[in-house]
Short mmCIF file of C-alpha atoms in Angstrom, two decimals:
data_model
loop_
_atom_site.label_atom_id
_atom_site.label_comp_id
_atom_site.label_asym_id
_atom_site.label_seq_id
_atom_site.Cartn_x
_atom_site.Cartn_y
_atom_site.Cartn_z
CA UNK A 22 -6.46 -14.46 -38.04
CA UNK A 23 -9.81 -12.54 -38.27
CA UNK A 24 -11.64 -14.98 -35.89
CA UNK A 25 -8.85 -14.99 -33.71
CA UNK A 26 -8.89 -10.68 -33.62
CA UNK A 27 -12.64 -10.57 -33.49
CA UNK A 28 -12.62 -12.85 -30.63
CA UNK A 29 -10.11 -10.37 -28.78
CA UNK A 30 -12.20 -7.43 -29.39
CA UNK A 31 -15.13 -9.31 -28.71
CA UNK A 32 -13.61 -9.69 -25.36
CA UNK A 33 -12.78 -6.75 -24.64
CA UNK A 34 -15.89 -5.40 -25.48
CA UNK A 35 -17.45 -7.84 -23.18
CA UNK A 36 -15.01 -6.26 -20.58
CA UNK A 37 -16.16 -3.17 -20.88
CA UNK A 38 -20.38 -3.86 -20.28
CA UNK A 39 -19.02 -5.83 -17.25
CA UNK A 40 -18.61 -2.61 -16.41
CA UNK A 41 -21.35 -0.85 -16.92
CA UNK A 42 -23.87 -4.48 -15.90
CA UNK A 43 -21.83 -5.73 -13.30
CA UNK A 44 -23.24 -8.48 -12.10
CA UNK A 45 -25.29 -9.42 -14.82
CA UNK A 46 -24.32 -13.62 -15.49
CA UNK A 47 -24.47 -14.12 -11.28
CA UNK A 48 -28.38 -12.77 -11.13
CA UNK A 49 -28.82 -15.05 -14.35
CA UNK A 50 -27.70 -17.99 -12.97
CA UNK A 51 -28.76 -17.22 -9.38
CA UNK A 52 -29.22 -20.16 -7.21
CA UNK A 53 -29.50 -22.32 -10.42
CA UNK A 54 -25.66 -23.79 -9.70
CA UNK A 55 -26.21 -23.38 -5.54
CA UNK A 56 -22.23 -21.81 -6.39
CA UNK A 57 -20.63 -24.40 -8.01
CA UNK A 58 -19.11 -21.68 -10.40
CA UNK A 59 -19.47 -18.75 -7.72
CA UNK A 60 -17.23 -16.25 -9.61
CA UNK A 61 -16.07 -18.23 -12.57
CA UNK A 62 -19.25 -17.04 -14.54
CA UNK A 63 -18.68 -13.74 -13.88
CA UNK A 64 -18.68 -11.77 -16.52
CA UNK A 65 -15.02 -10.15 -16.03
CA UNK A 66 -13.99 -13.81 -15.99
CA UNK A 67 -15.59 -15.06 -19.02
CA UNK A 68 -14.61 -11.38 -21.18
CA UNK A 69 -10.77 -12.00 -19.77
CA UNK A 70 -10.82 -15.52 -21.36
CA UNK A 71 -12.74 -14.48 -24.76
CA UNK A 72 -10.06 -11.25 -24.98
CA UNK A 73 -7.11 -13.85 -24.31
CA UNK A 74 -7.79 -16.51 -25.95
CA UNK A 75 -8.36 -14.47 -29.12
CA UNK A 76 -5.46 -12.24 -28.97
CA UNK A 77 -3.16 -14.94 -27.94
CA UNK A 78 -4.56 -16.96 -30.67
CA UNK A 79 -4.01 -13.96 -33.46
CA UNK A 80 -0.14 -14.04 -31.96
CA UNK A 81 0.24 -17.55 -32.74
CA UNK A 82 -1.04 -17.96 -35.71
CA UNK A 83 0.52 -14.52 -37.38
CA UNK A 84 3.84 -15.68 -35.86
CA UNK A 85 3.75 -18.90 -38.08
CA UNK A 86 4.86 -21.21 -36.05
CA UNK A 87 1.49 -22.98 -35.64
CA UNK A 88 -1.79 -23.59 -37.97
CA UNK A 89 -4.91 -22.65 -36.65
CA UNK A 90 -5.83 -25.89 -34.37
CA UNK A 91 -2.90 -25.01 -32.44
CA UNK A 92 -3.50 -21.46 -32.39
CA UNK A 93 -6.49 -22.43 -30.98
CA UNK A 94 -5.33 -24.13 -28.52
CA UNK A 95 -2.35 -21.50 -27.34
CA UNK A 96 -5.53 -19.06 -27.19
CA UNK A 97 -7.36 -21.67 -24.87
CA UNK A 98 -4.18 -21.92 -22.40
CA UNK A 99 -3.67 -18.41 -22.59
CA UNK A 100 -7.86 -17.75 -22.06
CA UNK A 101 -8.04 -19.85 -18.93
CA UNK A 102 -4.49 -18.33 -17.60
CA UNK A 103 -6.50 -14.86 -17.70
CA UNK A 104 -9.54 -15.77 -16.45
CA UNK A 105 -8.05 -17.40 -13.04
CA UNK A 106 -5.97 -14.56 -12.80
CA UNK A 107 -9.18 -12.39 -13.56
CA UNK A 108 -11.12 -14.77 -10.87
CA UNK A 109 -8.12 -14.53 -8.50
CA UNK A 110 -7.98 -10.78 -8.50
CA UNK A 111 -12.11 -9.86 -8.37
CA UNK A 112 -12.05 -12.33 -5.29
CA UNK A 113 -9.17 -10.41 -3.52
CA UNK A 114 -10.66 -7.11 -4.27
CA UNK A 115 -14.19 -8.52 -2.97
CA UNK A 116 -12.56 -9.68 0.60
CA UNK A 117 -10.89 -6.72 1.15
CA UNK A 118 -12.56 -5.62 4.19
CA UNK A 119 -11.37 -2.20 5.91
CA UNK A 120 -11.60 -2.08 9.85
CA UNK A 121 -14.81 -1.65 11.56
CA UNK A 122 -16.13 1.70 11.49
CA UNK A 123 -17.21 2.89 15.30
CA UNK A 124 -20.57 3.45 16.03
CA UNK A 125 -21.89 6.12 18.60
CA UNK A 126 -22.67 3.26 21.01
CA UNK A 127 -19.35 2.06 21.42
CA UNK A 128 -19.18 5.56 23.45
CA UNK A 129 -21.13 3.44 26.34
CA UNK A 130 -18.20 3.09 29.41
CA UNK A 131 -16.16 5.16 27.80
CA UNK A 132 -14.47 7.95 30.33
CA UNK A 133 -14.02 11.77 29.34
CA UNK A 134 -13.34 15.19 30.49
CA UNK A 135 -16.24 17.65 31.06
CA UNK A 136 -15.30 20.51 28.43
CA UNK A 137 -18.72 22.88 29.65
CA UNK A 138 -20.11 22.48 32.80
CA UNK A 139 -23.21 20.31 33.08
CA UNK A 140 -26.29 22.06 34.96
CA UNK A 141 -28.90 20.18 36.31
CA UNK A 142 -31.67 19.13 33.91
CA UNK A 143 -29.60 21.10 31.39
CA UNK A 144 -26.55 19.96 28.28
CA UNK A 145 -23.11 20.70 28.43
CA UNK A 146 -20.33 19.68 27.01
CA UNK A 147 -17.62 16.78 27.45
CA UNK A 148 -14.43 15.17 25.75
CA UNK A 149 -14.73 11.93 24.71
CA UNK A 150 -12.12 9.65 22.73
CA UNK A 151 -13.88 7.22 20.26
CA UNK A 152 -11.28 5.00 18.29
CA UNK A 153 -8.69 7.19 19.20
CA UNK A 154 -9.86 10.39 18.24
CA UNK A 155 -11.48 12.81 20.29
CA UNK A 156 -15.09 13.46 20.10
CA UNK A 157 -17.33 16.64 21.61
CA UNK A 158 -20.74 15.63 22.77
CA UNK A 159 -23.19 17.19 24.76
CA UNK A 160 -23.81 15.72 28.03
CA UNK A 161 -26.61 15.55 30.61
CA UNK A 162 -26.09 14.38 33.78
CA UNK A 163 -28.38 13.69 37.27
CA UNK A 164 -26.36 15.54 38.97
CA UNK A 165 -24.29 18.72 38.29
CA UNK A 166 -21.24 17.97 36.87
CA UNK A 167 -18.54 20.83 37.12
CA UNK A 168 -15.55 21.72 34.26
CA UNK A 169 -12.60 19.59 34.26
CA UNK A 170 -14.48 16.33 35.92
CA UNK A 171 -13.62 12.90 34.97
CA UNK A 172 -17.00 11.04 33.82
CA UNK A 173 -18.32 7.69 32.41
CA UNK A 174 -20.80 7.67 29.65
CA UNK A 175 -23.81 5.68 31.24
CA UNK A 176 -25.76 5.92 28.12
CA UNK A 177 -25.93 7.16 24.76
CA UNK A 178 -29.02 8.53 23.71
CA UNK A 179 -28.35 10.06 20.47
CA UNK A 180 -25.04 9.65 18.08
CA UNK A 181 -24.30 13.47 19.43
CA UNK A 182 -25.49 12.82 22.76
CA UNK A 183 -24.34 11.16 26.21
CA UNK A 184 -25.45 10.26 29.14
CA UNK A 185 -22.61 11.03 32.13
CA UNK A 186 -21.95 10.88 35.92
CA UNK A 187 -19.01 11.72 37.28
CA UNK A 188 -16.23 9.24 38.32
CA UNK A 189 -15.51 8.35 42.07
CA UNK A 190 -12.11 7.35 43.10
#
């Protein structure tokens, strides 16, 4: 029953430096396997299957109703059950990919509302909408550009700057 306990804590132990030196087993064995084992050597995977397959085996064999070769082997079953599952959940948590984030030059076509009148050679101020929320930028224009004007952002010079004329319809 010791083995089986020390096994469990040896996992669990391992568990906890995956934490700390994530990463660790897939820089050792970089490029070695060309990903024949990409994840399964991880070392989340192989502390799940140490921590299982000694704890399960401890159950077994201190509920009596197996010696220790079959202990052994409920621990195996029980290691490799936790380690997909372990392998399973690190490669769900690794693809979860949030939206893209919007970048200042999706701005470019956009349409907005002059907030501050634009003077010639000089900034003011417009309304913009960039993935649905509104955005204030300053704004030069070629022309002057009054309040209230509808305008197209030509370019975007800076991520707090635009580029505007105004709209003809």
């Amino acid at each position: 029953m010791a083995w089986f306990l020390g096994l469990g804590i040896t996992g669990v132990v391992l568990l906890a430096l995956s934490l700390i030196f994530d990463g660790l087993l897939e820089g050792a064995f970089d490029g070695a396997l060309d990903g024949v084992l990409e994840g399964w050597l991880s070392l989340p995977v192989v502390a799940g299957f140490v921590a299982m397959t000694g704890f399960a085996g401890a159950l077994a064999l201190g509920t009596g109703g197996t010696g220790p070769a079959g202990a052994a082997g409920v621990g195996a079953v029980a290691g490799m059950g936790a380690a997909w599952l372990t392998y399973r959940f690190s490669r769900a948590l690794m693809h979860d990919r949030t939206a893209a984030t919007p970048r200042a030059d999706d701005l470019l076509g956009t349409s907005g509302r002059v907030v501050t009148a634009i003077p010639v050679d000089g900034f003011g101020e417009v309304l913009l909408r960039l993935a649905g929320q509104p955005l204030k930028c300053a704004a030069r224009s070629a022309q002057p550009v009054a309040r209230g004007t509808e305008v197209w952002v030509e370019a975007v010079p800076t991520g707090t700057s635009v580029v505007v004329r105004p709209v003809d319809r």
